[in-house]
Amino acid sequence: MRFLNTVAVVTGGGSGIGKAAALRLAKEGAAVVLVGRTAAKLEEAAEEIARLGTPGGVDRFAADVTDREQVQALAEYVRQRYGDLHVLVNNAGISTHARWLELTEQEWDDVQRINIKSVFLVSQAFASLMIEGAKRERANRAIVNVASLSGHQAGAEIPHYSAAKAGVINLTKSLALELAPYGIRVNSVSPGFVETPLTERGLQNERFVKAIERNTALGRVGQPEEVANVIAFLASPEASYMTGSDVLVDGGWLIK
């Protein structure tokens, strides 16, 4: 129960890695607030967590985390209801495929906005609440940003996604420096090919799956829970001397 008596906010918490991370944090005692644009997905995920009977309980808040006003409303809701925040997981993200000469400005803007602007807005909105809490008590406080293998290794037809995720990795390091004086740690995790709604279409292609298996040291696609385990570690007191780090969870793709 590493997160007993703590509050955690997870963006993109309605499915995939975000949902798995929320489940893991809740199982270990955190009061979890799920955030996403689709209320139905949040409700479904919240019901799944509620069935576990976790000590901290589960909450949900529908918001577009690329909109400053909605993010501020989210931060104020957490402040009023819980009065503190110990763990923030920035997981909201999208990806599209397009050749460079066919990539539209709208596609570029959408991917940058959701993958990196959201990290900026949400982290900035919650920073003051986390700092206030840190001044009141010496407790573990951490931000974990979900980056990607693509932030380390550029891929064809995803230049906008690769650029955004590389930005998340470096933004993580900058935030770590800014928040270190308050004892707030900031790290990121970079998943490889993981079975989520974001990769669902690609993983229906048998040739694509075989290529992943062939080029990954562990020879398989990853599961959201395997990334959630690392997120929970980075957010926990067990990672108390880690900040500004990025942890690859890629099954050994980069070493193959």
Backbone as JSON, one array per atom type, in Angstrom:
{
  "sequence": "MRFLNTVAVVTGGGSGIGKAAALRLAKEGAAVVLVGRTAAKLEEAAEEIARLGTPGGVDRFAADVTDREQVQALAEYVRQRYGDLHVLVNNAGISTHARWLELTEQEWDDVQRINIKSVFLVSQAFASLMIEGAKRERANRAIVNVASLSGHQAGAEIPHYSAAKAGVINLTKSLALELAPYGIRVNSVSPGFVETPLTERGLQNERFVKAIERNTALGRVGQPEEVANVIAFLASPEASYMTGSDVLVDGGWLIK",
  "N": [[0.84, -1.21, 0.0], [1.65, 1.41, -1.06], [0.64, 3.91, -1.65], [-1.22, 4.76, 0.16], [-3.45, 7.01, 1.73], [-2.98, 9.07, -0.08], [-3.39, 11.3, -2.92], [-4.1, 10.95, -6.32], [-3.89, 12.03, -9.69], [-4.82, 11.1, -12.91], [-4.36, 11.61, -16.23], [-5.97, 10.94, -19.37], [-7.15, 8.71, -18.4], [-9.14, 6.9, -18.95], [-8.71, 4.63, -20.49], [-6.41, 2.13, -21.82], [-2.94, 2.63, -21.1], [-3.2, 4.67, -19.2], [-5.54, 3.97, -17.77], [-4.69, 1.5, -16.74], [-2.6, 2.37, -15.1], [-4.02, 3.92, -13.27], [-5.59, 1.95, -12.05], [-3.57, 0.45, -10.8], [-2.46, 2.32, -8.99], [-4.71, 2.82, -7.44], [-5.19, 0.28, -6.33], [-3.11, 0.21, -4.58], [-3.82, 1.97, -2.66], [-4.28, 4.72, -3.22], [-6.36, 7.64, -3.57], [-7.94, 8.08, -6.46], [-8.22, 10.22, -9.25], [-9.73, 10.15, -12.24], [-9.14, 11.42, -15.46], [-10.34, 12.66, -18.54], [-11.55, 13.12, -21.94], [-13.83, 11.76, -22.68], [-16.71, 11.02, -21.17], [-18.1, 8.61, -20.85], [-16.15, 6.59, -21.08], [-14.58, 7.2, -18.87], [-16.4, 6.7, -16.82], [-16.81, 3.97, -17.11], [-14.22, 2.98, -16.55], [-13.97, 3.93, -13.94], [-15.97, 2.48, -12.63], [-14.89, -0.07, -12.8], [-12.65, 0.18, -11.17], [-13.9, 0.85, -8.78], [-15.19, -1.53, -8.15], [-13.17, -2.97, -7.05], [-13.03, -2.21, -4.48], [-11.24, -0.4, -3.26], [-9.23, 1.38, -0.82], [-8.89, 4.18, -1.09], [-10.74, 5.06, -2.95], [-12.43, 6.2, -5.99], [-12.61, 8.75, -8.43], [-13.91, 10.9, -11.01], [-13.32, 13.17, -13.75], [-14.42, 14.91, -16.37], [-12.68, 16.39, -18.95], [-11.04, 18.48, -21.34], [-7.78, 18.3, -21.7], [-6.18, 19.99, -23.11], [-7.14, 22.46, -23.05], [-6.94, 25.45, -21.44], [-8.76, 26.67, -19.59], [-10.46, 24.55, -18.87], [-8.61, 22.84, -17.71], [-7.78, 24.39, -15.55], [-10.16, 24.42, -14.15], [-10.31, 21.73, -13.46], [-8.06, 21.53, -11.76], [-8.88, 23.22, -9.7], [-11.1, 21.85, -8.8], [-9.91, 19.52, -7.72], [-8.41, 20.73, -5.72], [-10.42, 21.83, -4.06], [-11.89, 19.56, -3.33], [-10.05, 17.64, -2.38], [-7.79, 18.9, -1.38], [-5.08, 18.53, -1.7], [-2.37, 17.16, -3.67], [-0.59, 14.34, -4.58], [0.4, 12.62, -6.53], [0.82, 12.91, -9.99], [-0.08, 11.81, -13.1], [0.69, 12.25, -16.34], [-0.77, 11.26, -19.04], [-2.33, 11.54, -21.3], [-2.74, 11.29, -24.81], [-2.28, 11.13, -28.41], [-1.9, 9.61, -31.67], [-1.13, 9.82, -35.12], [-0.7, 8.66, -38.52], [1.29, 9.77, -41.17], [2.83, 10.58, -44.23], [5.71, 12.7, -44.64], [5.51, 14.77, -46.64], [2.83, 14.83, -46.93], [1.73, 15.4, -44.55], [-0.5, 17.27, -42.67], [-1.01, 20.65, -41.5], [-2.95, 20.77, -39.54], [-2.96, 18.15, -38.51], [-0.37, 18.08, -37.45], [-0.61, 20.12, -35.47], [-2.65, 19.07, -33.83], [-1.49, 16.71, -32.74], [0.75, 17.76, -31.39], [-0.53, 19.42, -29.58], [-2.12, 17.69, -27.96], [-0.28, 15.79, -27.02], [1.96, 17.15, -25.92], [1.39, 19.85, -25.19], [-0.63, 19.44, -23.36], [0.73, 18.3, -21.2], [2.25, 20.46, -20.36], [0.17, 22.33, -19.62], [-1.35, 20.91, -17.64], [0.58, 20.14, -15.73], [1.55, 22.63, -14.96], [-0.77, 23.77, -13.9], [-1.25, 22.19, -11.64], [1.05, 22.42, -10.17], [1.31, 24.45, -8.18], [-0.46, 23.57, -6.19], [0.75, 21.16, -5.44], [3.18, 22.12, -4.51], [2.35, 23.69, -2.34], [1.37, 21.65, -0.69], [3.74, 20.25, -0.25], [5.11, 22.05, 1.3], [3.67, 21.96, 3.62], [3.89, 19.34, 4.59], [6.34, 16.75, 4.75], [6.15, 14.69, 2.37], [5.93, 12.05, -0.02], [5.93, 13.2, -3.32], [5.15, 13.25, -6.72], [5.54, 13.58, -10.27], [4.69, 11.88, -13.17], [5.38, 11.54, -16.48], [4.08, 10.31, -19.51], [5.94, 9.33, -22.07], [7.47, 8.12, -24.98], [8.83, 5.36, -26.86], [9.22, 6.35, -29.37], [10.09, 8.89, -28.9], [12.74, 8.57, -28.54], [13.68, 7.18, -30.71], [13.29, 8.01, -33.94], [10.51, 7.58, -36.15], [9.31, 6.47, -39.34], [6.73, 8.22, -41.01], [5.61, 9.24, -38.7], [6.51, 11.81, -37.85], [5.55, 14.06, -36.45], [4.56, 12.96, -34.08], [6.85, 11.73, -33.01], [8.42, 14.02, -32.6], [6.87, 15.37, -30.7], [6.9, 13.57, -28.51], [9.63, 13.4, -27.95], [9.9, 15.96, -27.06], [8.39, 15.81, -24.7], [10.04, 14.23, -23.1], [12.26, 15.92, -22.7], [11.0, 18.15, -21.59], [10.22, 17.02, -19.22], [12.69, 16.79, -17.9], [13.33, 19.49, -17.55], [11.21, 20.33, -15.88], [11.8, 18.74, -13.69], [14.12, 19.95, -12.7], [13.09, 22.47, -11.98], [11.22, 21.86, -9.98], [12.54, 20.39, -8.08], [13.64, 21.77, -5.77], [11.48, 21.78, -4.06], [11.11, 19.23, -3.37], [9.65, 17.72, -5.09], [9.41, 15.2, -7.39], [10.1, 14.54, -10.85], [9.6, 12.45, -13.47], [9.82, 10.45, -16.49], [8.25, 7.92, -18.52], [8.9, 5.69, -21.15], [7.09, 3.95, -23.22], [7.3, 1.06, -25.36], [6.11, -0.87, -28.03], [2.94, -1.37, -27.18], [-0.06, -2.99, -26.23], [-2.76, -1.2, -26.73], [-5.67, 0.99, -27.06], [-4.66, 2.92, -28.78], [-2.84, 1.61, -30.38], [-4.27, -0.37, -31.47], [-5.33, -0.68, -34.11], [-3.02, -1.04, -35.72], [-1.99, -3.38, -34.61], [-3.68, -5.27, -35.51], [-2.72, -6.06, -37.84], [-1.08, -8.73, -39.02], [1.5, -9.01, -40.1], [2.76, -6.73, -39.19], [2.74, -7.19, -36.42], [4.36, -9.47, -36.31], [6.75, -8.32, -37.14], [7.29, -6.65, -34.98], [7.66, -8.56, -32.96], [9.9, -9.83, -33.97], [11.83, -7.83, -33.85], [12.04, -7.06, -31.25], [13.66, -7.6, -28.22], [12.52, -9.2, -26.21], [10.63, -10.44, -27.66], [7.83, -9.98, -28.05], [4.67, -8.17, -27.94], [3.99, -5.53, -25.63], [2.08, -5.16, -22.53], [-0.43, -2.99, -21.12], [-0.41, -3.03, -18.3], [2.2, -3.64, -17.68], [3.59, -1.33, -18.2], [2.28, 0.32, -16.43], [3.19, -0.71, -14.0], [5.78, 0.32, -13.87], [5.28, 3.05, -13.92], [3.98, 3.27, -11.44], [6.1, 2.6, -9.75], [7.92, 4.75, -10.26], [6.4, 6.82, -9.28], [6.31, 6.27, -6.62], [7.6, 6.2, -3.16], [9.77, 4.52, -3.31], [11.29, 5.27, -5.44], [12.69, 7.45, -4.63], [15.12, 8.77, -5.05], [15.21, 9.44, -7.66], [14.91, 11.63, -10.29], [14.09, 13.57, -13.16], [14.59, 11.55, -14.91], [14.23, 9.2, -17.64], [12.5, 6.28, -18.31], [12.81, 3.49, -20.25], [10.4, 1.26, -21.46], [10.34, -0.99, -23.3], [10.59, -3.6, -24.06], [13.09, -4.26, -24.89], [13.58, -3.21, -27.41], [15.29, -1.12, -28.36], [17.81, -2.19, -27.92], [18.07, -4.29, -29.6]],
  "CA": [[0.0, 0.0, 0.0], [2.6, 2.53, -1.12], [-0.03, 5.19, -1.91], [-2.28, 4.97, 1.14], [-3.62, 8.4, 2.16], [-2.49, 10.01, -1.09], [-4.3, 11.64, -4.01], [-3.45, 10.84, -7.62], [-4.65, 12.42, -10.88], [-4.32, 10.41, -14.1], [-5.01, 12.06, -17.46], [-6.11, 9.8, -20.28], [-7.35, 7.61, -17.46], [-10.27, 6.07, -19.3], [-8.35, 3.42, -21.23], [-4.99, 1.89, -22.1], [-1.93, 2.77, -20.05], [-3.73, 5.52, -18.14], [-6.45, 3.17, -16.96], [-3.89, 0.5, -16.01], [-1.88, 3.08, -14.05], [-5.01, 4.29, -12.25], [-5.91, 0.72, -11.32], [-2.44, 0.08, -9.95], [-2.37, 3.29, -7.9], [-5.86, 2.61, -6.56], [-4.97, -0.96, -5.59], [-2.13, 0.45, -3.53], [-4.35, 2.86, -1.64], [-4.49, 6.11, -3.6], [-7.63, 8.17, -4.06], [-7.59, 8.35, -7.85], [-9.11, 11.04, -10.07], [-9.56, 9.86, -13.66], [-9.41, 12.59, -16.3], [-10.37, 12.38, -19.97], [-12.58, 13.86, -22.66], [-15.03, 10.95, -22.9], [-17.29, 10.7, -19.87], [-18.49, 7.2, -20.8], [-14.95, 5.8, -20.8], [-14.19, 7.46, -17.48], [-17.36, 6.02, -15.97], [-16.53, 2.53, -17.19], [-12.99, 2.73, -15.8], [-14.24, 4.19, -12.52], [-16.73, 1.35, -12.1], [-13.96, -1.2, -12.66], [-11.83, 0.43, -9.98], [-14.79, 0.81, -7.61], [-15.48, -2.92, -7.81], [-12.05, -3.51, -6.28], [-13.19, -1.83, -3.09], [-9.96, 0.18, -2.81], [-9.42, 2.28, 0.33], [-8.92, 5.6, -1.44], [-11.87, 5.37, -3.79], [-12.15, 6.67, -7.34], [-13.38, 9.9, -8.86], [-13.67, 11.17, -12.43], [-13.55, 14.57, -14.14], [-14.34, 15.02, -17.82], [-12.06, 17.65, -19.34], [-10.07, 18.52, -22.43], [-6.56, 18.78, -21.04], [-5.48, 20.96, -23.97], [-7.86, 23.72, -22.87], [-6.48, 26.01, -20.16], [-9.87, 26.9, -18.67], [-10.92, 23.26, -18.35], [-7.56, 22.34, -16.83], [-7.86, 25.16, -14.32], [-11.35, 23.93, -13.44], [-9.91, 20.44, -12.9], [-7.16, 21.77, -10.63], [-9.67, 23.8, -8.62], [-11.93, 20.76, -8.28], [-9.06, 18.69, -6.86], [-8.06, 21.54, -4.55], [-11.57, 21.96, -3.18], [-12.37, 18.26, -2.84], [-9.03, 16.84, -1.71], [-6.88, 19.79, -0.67], [-3.67, 18.19, -1.92], [-2.1, 16.22, -4.75], [0.68, 13.67, -4.37], [0.87, 11.97, -7.76], [0.21, 13.33, -11.24], [0.35, 11.03, -14.26], [0.31, 12.87, -17.6], [-0.8, 10.16, -19.99], [-3.16, 11.84, -22.48], [-1.95, 11.33, -26.04], [-2.8, 10.54, -29.64], [-0.92, 9.48, -32.75], [-1.63, 9.57, -36.47], [0.36, 8.34, -39.47], [1.26, 10.56, -42.41], [4.13, 10.87, -44.85], [6.11, 14.07, -44.37], [4.99, 15.71, -47.63], [1.38, 14.81, -46.87], [1.33, 15.77, -43.19], [-1.17, 18.57, -42.67], [-0.77, 21.51, -40.35], [-3.91, 20.4, -38.51], [-2.46, 16.93, -37.87], [0.78, 18.49, -36.63], [-1.08, 20.87, -34.31], [-3.41, 18.18, -32.95], [-0.58, 15.81, -32.04], [1.54, 18.56, -30.45], [-1.41, 19.94, -28.53], [-2.56, 16.65, -27.03], [0.84, 15.04, -26.44], [2.91, 17.92, -25.11], [0.77, 21.01, -24.56], [-1.38, 18.97, -22.19], [1.69, 18.12, -20.1], [2.54, 21.82, -19.91], [-0.97, 22.93, -18.95], [-1.75, 20.18, -16.44], [1.66, 20.23, -14.74], [1.58, 24.0, -14.45], [-1.97, 24.01, -13.09], [-1.18, 21.46, -10.37], [2.33, 22.65, -9.48], [1.15, 25.25, -6.96], [-1.1, 22.72, -5.18], [1.75, 20.21, -4.96], [4.17, 22.88, -3.73], [1.71, 24.01, -1.06], [1.36, 20.43, 0.1], [5.11, 19.93, 0.13], [5.5, 22.97, 2.38], [2.96, 21.56, 4.84], [4.38, 18.06, 5.11], [7.34, 16.05, 3.96], [5.54, 13.47, 1.86], [6.31, 11.74, -1.4], [5.14, 13.83, -4.38], [5.83, 12.94, -7.99], [4.88, 13.67, -11.57], [5.2, 10.91, -14.15], [4.9, 11.84, -17.82], [4.18, 9.18, -20.42], [6.57, 9.69, -23.34], [7.36, 7.0, -25.93], [10.0, 4.89, -27.6], [9.36, 7.25, -30.53], [10.83, 10.06, -28.47], [14.15, 8.2, -28.59], [14.0, 6.68, -32.05], [12.32, 8.55, -34.88], [9.89, 6.59, -37.01], [8.73, 6.97, -40.58], [5.31, 8.55, -41.03], [5.15, 9.79, -37.42], [7.45, 12.86, -37.42], [4.89, 14.93, -35.48], [4.48, 12.21, -32.82], [8.23, 11.6, -32.51], [8.84, 15.33, -32.11], [6.14, 15.67, -29.47], [7.34, 12.72, -27.39], [10.98, 13.85, -27.58], [9.66, 17.16, -26.27], [7.94, 15.4, -23.36], [11.22, 13.76, -22.36], [13.07, 17.07, -22.28], [10.19, 18.95, -20.68], [10.32, 16.31, -17.94], [13.96, 17.16, -17.27], [13.22, 20.89, -17.12], [10.33, 20.36, -14.72], [12.52, 18.13, -12.56], [15.0, 20.98, -12.16], [12.29, 23.53, -11.38], [10.46, 21.42, -8.81], [13.41, 19.7, -7.12], [13.77, 22.46, -4.48], [10.31, 21.51, -3.22], [11.06, 17.8, -3.13], [8.74, 17.09, -6.05], [10.19, 14.51, -8.41], [9.45, 14.47, -12.16], [10.24, 11.47, -14.35], [8.96, 10.0, -17.59], [8.35, 6.52, -18.93], [8.78, 5.6, -22.6], [6.65, 2.61, -23.65], [7.5, 0.62, -26.74], [4.85, -1.3, -28.65], [2.08, -1.88, -26.12], [-1.42, -3.22, -26.69], [-3.69, -0.19, -26.23], [-6.53, 1.49, -28.14], [-3.86, 3.71, -29.71], [-2.12, 0.71, -31.29], [-5.18, -1.47, -31.82], [-5.45, -0.87, -35.56], [-1.77, -1.59, -36.23], [-1.78, -4.73, -34.1], [-4.54, -6.19, -36.25], [-1.93, -6.46, -39.0], [-0.21, -9.82, -38.58], [2.88, -8.74, -40.52], [3.26, -5.71, -38.27], [2.99, -7.85, -35.13], [5.53, -10.33, -36.49], [7.93, -7.44, -37.18], [7.55, -6.24, -33.59], [8.2, -9.73, -32.26], [11.24, -10.1, -34.51], [12.76, -6.75, -33.54], [12.02, -6.79, -29.81], [14.46, -8.63, -27.56], [11.65, -10.13, -25.49], [9.87, -11.16, -28.67], [6.38, -9.86, -27.94], [4.07, -6.87, -27.66], [3.81, -5.31, -24.21], [0.74, -4.95, -21.99], [-0.53, -1.74, -20.35], [-0.07, -3.26, -16.89], [3.66, -3.66, -17.53], [3.99, 0.08, -18.13], [1.71, 0.83, -15.18], [4.09, -1.11, -12.91], [6.92, 1.26, -13.85], [4.73, 4.33, -13.5], [3.77, 3.21, -9.99], [7.41, 2.66, -9.1], [8.45, 6.11, -10.35], [5.57, 7.69, -8.45], [6.36, 5.81, -5.24], [8.79, 6.55, -2.38], [10.89, 3.65, -3.66], [12.09, 5.97, -6.45], [12.92, 8.75, -3.98], [16.35, 9.45, -5.52], [15.11, 9.53, -9.11], [14.18, 12.74, -10.88], [14.65, 13.94, -14.45], [14.96, 10.33, -15.64], [13.26, 8.57, -18.53], [12.67, 4.83, -18.24], [12.28, 2.78, -21.4], [9.69, 0.01, -21.21], [10.21, -1.29, -24.73], [10.86, -5.01, -24.34], [14.43, -4.41, -25.47], [13.58, -2.79, -28.83], [16.47, -0.31, -28.71], [19.06, -2.93, -27.81], [18.05, -5.41, -30.53]],
  "C": [[0.87, 1.25, 0.0], [1.92, 3.89, -1.24], [-1.21, 5.44, -0.97], [-2.27, 6.41, 1.62], [-2.99, 9.41, 1.2], [-3.57, 10.22, -2.15], [-3.53, 11.6, -5.31], [-4.41, 11.27, -8.73], [-4.0, 11.75, -12.08], [-5.07, 10.93, -15.32], [-5.0, 10.92, -18.48], [-6.4, 8.55, -19.49], [-8.47, 6.66, -17.82], [-9.94, 4.78, -20.01], [-6.84, 3.27, -21.3], [-4.09, 2.02, -20.89], [-2.45, 3.61, -18.89], [-4.65, 4.76, -17.21], [-5.69, 2.14, -16.13], [-3.13, 1.16, -14.87], [-2.83, 3.46, -12.91], [-5.39, 3.08, -11.4], [-4.81, 0.35, -10.35], [-2.33, 1.03, -8.75], [-3.51, 3.09, -6.91], [-5.69, 1.36, -5.71], [-4.02, -0.75, -4.42], [-2.53, 1.59, -2.61], [-4.67, 4.27, -2.03], [-5.95, 6.42, -3.88], [-7.33, 8.68, -5.47], [-8.67, 9.18, -8.54], [-8.79, 10.76, -11.53], [-9.96, 11.08, -14.48], [-9.38, 12.18, -17.76], [-11.49, 13.16, -20.62], [-13.89, 13.1, -22.75], [-15.58, 10.45, -21.57], [-17.63, 9.22, -19.75], [-17.31, 6.3, -20.48], [-14.51, 5.97, -19.36], [-15.11, 6.71, -16.53], [-17.1, 4.53, -15.94], [-15.29, 2.17, -16.39], [-13.2, 2.91, -14.31], [-15.01, 3.04, -11.89], [-15.84, 0.14, -11.89], [-13.1, -1.04, -11.41], [-12.68, 0.31, -8.72], [-15.09, -0.62, -7.18], [-14.37, -3.56, -7.0], [-12.18, -3.2, -4.79], [-11.94, -1.23, -2.5], [-10.2, 1.22, -1.72], [-9.56, 3.75, -0.03], [-10.12, 6.01, -2.27], [-11.44, 5.94, -5.14], [-13.12, 7.79, -7.69], [-13.11, 10.09, -10.35], [-14.02, 12.62, -12.73], [-13.34, 14.66, -15.65], [-13.79, 16.39, -18.2], [-11.16, 17.44, -20.55], [-8.79, 19.12, -21.87], [-5.68, 19.63, -21.95], [-6.11, 22.34, -23.87], [-7.55, 24.28, -21.48], [-7.62, 26.18, -19.15], [-10.37, 25.6, -18.05], [-9.88, 22.65, -17.41], [-7.57, 23.08, -15.51], [-9.06, 24.73, -13.48], [-11.06, 22.58, -12.77], [-9.05, 20.64, -11.65], [-7.93, 22.33, -9.43], [-10.58, 22.74, -7.98], [-11.12, 19.89, -7.31], [-8.69, 19.44, -5.59], [-9.23, 21.58, -3.55], [-11.97, 20.63, -2.55], [-11.33, 17.54, -1.98], [-7.99, 17.67, -0.96], [-5.41, 19.52, -0.89], [-3.57, 17.29, -3.14], [-0.7, 15.66, -4.56], [1.27, 13.08, -5.65], [0.08, 12.51, -8.96], [0.79, 12.48, -12.36], [-0.2, 11.69, -15.52], [0.39, 11.82, -18.7], [-1.57, 10.47, -21.28], [-2.28, 11.93, -23.73], [-2.69, 10.72, -27.22], [-1.65, 10.38, -30.62], [-1.65, 9.27, -34.06], [-0.44, 9.26, -37.37], [0.19, 9.18, -40.73], [2.68, 10.72, -42.93], [4.42, 12.36, -44.71], [5.5, 15.07, -45.34], [3.47, 15.76, -47.65], [0.84, 15.21, -45.5], [0.71, 17.16, -43.19], [-0.82, 19.36, -41.41], [-1.71, 21.15, -39.2], [-3.46, 19.15, -37.77], [-1.29, 17.25, -36.96], [0.3, 19.15, -35.34], [-1.82, 19.97, -33.32], [-2.5, 17.3, -32.11], [0.28, 16.58, -31.03], [0.69, 19.02, -29.27], [-1.74, 18.87, -27.5], [-1.39, 15.97, -26.33], [1.77, 15.88, -25.58], [2.3, 19.17, -24.47], [0.0, 20.6, -23.32], [-0.48, 18.79, -20.98], [2.03, 19.48, -19.5], [1.39, 22.38, -19.09], [-1.3, 22.24, -17.63], [-0.68, 20.28, -15.35], [1.74, 21.62, -14.14], [0.4, 24.26, -13.52], [-1.88, 23.35, -11.72], [0.09, 21.76, -9.56], [2.14, 23.4, -8.17], [0.52, 24.42, -5.84], [-0.09, 21.73, -4.59], [2.8, 20.92, -4.11], [3.61, 23.25, -2.37], [1.7, 22.8, -0.14], [2.73, 20.06, 0.6], [5.6, 20.82, 1.27], [4.85, 22.59, 3.71], [3.54, 20.29, 5.45], [5.4, 17.45, 4.15], [6.77, 14.7, 3.53], [5.98, 13.27, 0.42], [5.36, 12.43, -2.38], [5.89, 13.66, -5.69], [4.91, 13.18, -9.18], [5.52, 12.64, -12.49], [4.55, 11.23, -15.5], [5.09, 10.62, -18.72], [4.7, 9.68, -21.77], [6.41, 8.5, -24.29], [8.74, 6.6, -26.43], [10.28, 5.82, -28.78], [10.04, 8.56, -30.17], [12.33, 9.84, -28.46], [14.58, 7.82, -30.0], [12.91, 7.14, -33.01], [11.77, 7.45, -35.78], [9.32, 7.23, -38.26], [7.23, 7.17, -40.41], [4.74, 8.99, -39.69], [6.08, 10.92, -36.95], [6.85, 13.78, -36.36], [4.8, 14.26, -34.11], [5.87, 12.06, -32.2], [8.72, 12.91, -31.92], [8.17, 15.66, -30.79], [6.66, 14.86, -28.28], [8.79, 13.01, -26.99], [10.87, 15.11, -26.73], [9.23, 16.83, -24.86], [9.12, 14.96, -22.51], [12.05, 14.93, -21.86], [12.3, 18.04, -21.39], [10.22, 18.34, -19.28], [11.59, 16.72, -17.19], [13.92, 18.6, -16.76], [12.34, 21.02, -15.88], [11.01, 19.79, -13.48], [13.44, 19.15, -11.9], [14.22, 22.06, -11.41], [11.65, 23.11, -10.06], [11.29, 20.69, -7.77], [13.55, 20.43, -5.79], [12.61, 22.21, -3.53], [10.17, 20.02, -2.9], [10.09, 17.06, -4.03], [9.55, 16.51, -7.18], [9.39, 14.43, -9.71], [10.24, 13.51, -13.05], [9.29, 11.13, -15.5], [9.21, 8.53, -17.86], [8.1, 6.49, -20.43], [8.38, 4.18, -23.01], [7.07, 2.34, -25.09], [6.15, 0.25, -27.33], [4.01, -2.03, -27.61], [0.65, -1.97, -26.65], [-2.39, -2.26, -26.02], [-4.63, 0.21, -27.36], [-5.76, 2.29, -29.18], [-3.17, 2.84, -30.75], [-3.01, -0.4, -31.85], [-5.22, -1.74, -33.32], [-4.2, -1.53, -36.13], [-1.57, -3.04, -35.82], [-2.75, -5.75, -34.7], [-3.85, -6.71, -37.51], [-0.9, -7.5, -38.57], [1.24, -9.59, -38.94], [3.54, -7.72, -39.58], [3.62, -6.34, -36.92], [4.23, -8.74, -35.22], [6.81, -9.5, -36.52], [8.31, -6.96, -35.78], [8.21, -7.39, -32.82], [9.63, -10.02, -32.69], [12.26, -9.08, -34.04], [12.79, -6.34, -32.07], [12.74, -7.94, -29.1], [13.6, -9.66, -26.84], [10.65, -10.83, -26.41], [8.36, -11.08, -28.59], [5.97, -8.4, -27.77], [3.86, -6.74, -26.15], [2.35, -5.11, -23.82], [0.7, -3.67, -21.15], [-0.1, -1.89, -18.9], [1.44, -3.24, -16.66], [4.23, -2.24, -17.5], [3.49, 0.69, -16.82], [2.58, 0.47, -13.98], [5.25, -0.12, -12.76], [6.45, 2.64, -13.43], [4.54, 4.36, -11.98], [5.09, 3.27, -9.23], [7.95, 4.09, -9.1], [7.68, 7.07, -9.46], [5.73, 7.41, -6.96], [7.61, 6.3, -4.5], [10.0, 5.68, -2.7], [11.81, 4.28, -4.71], [12.51, 7.35, -5.93], [14.17, 9.48, -4.44], [16.38, 9.51, -7.04], [14.31, 10.77, -9.5], [14.88, 13.15, -12.17], [15.04, 12.74, -15.3], [13.84, 9.91, -16.59], [13.55, 7.08, -18.54], [12.01, 4.2, -19.46], [11.61, 1.49, -20.96], [9.33, -0.52, -22.6], [10.48, -2.74, -25.08], [12.22, -5.26, -24.94], [14.5, -4.04, -26.95], [14.87, -2.07, -29.19], [17.79, -1.08, -28.63], [19.16, -4.04, -28.84], [18.86, -5.04, -31.78]]
}
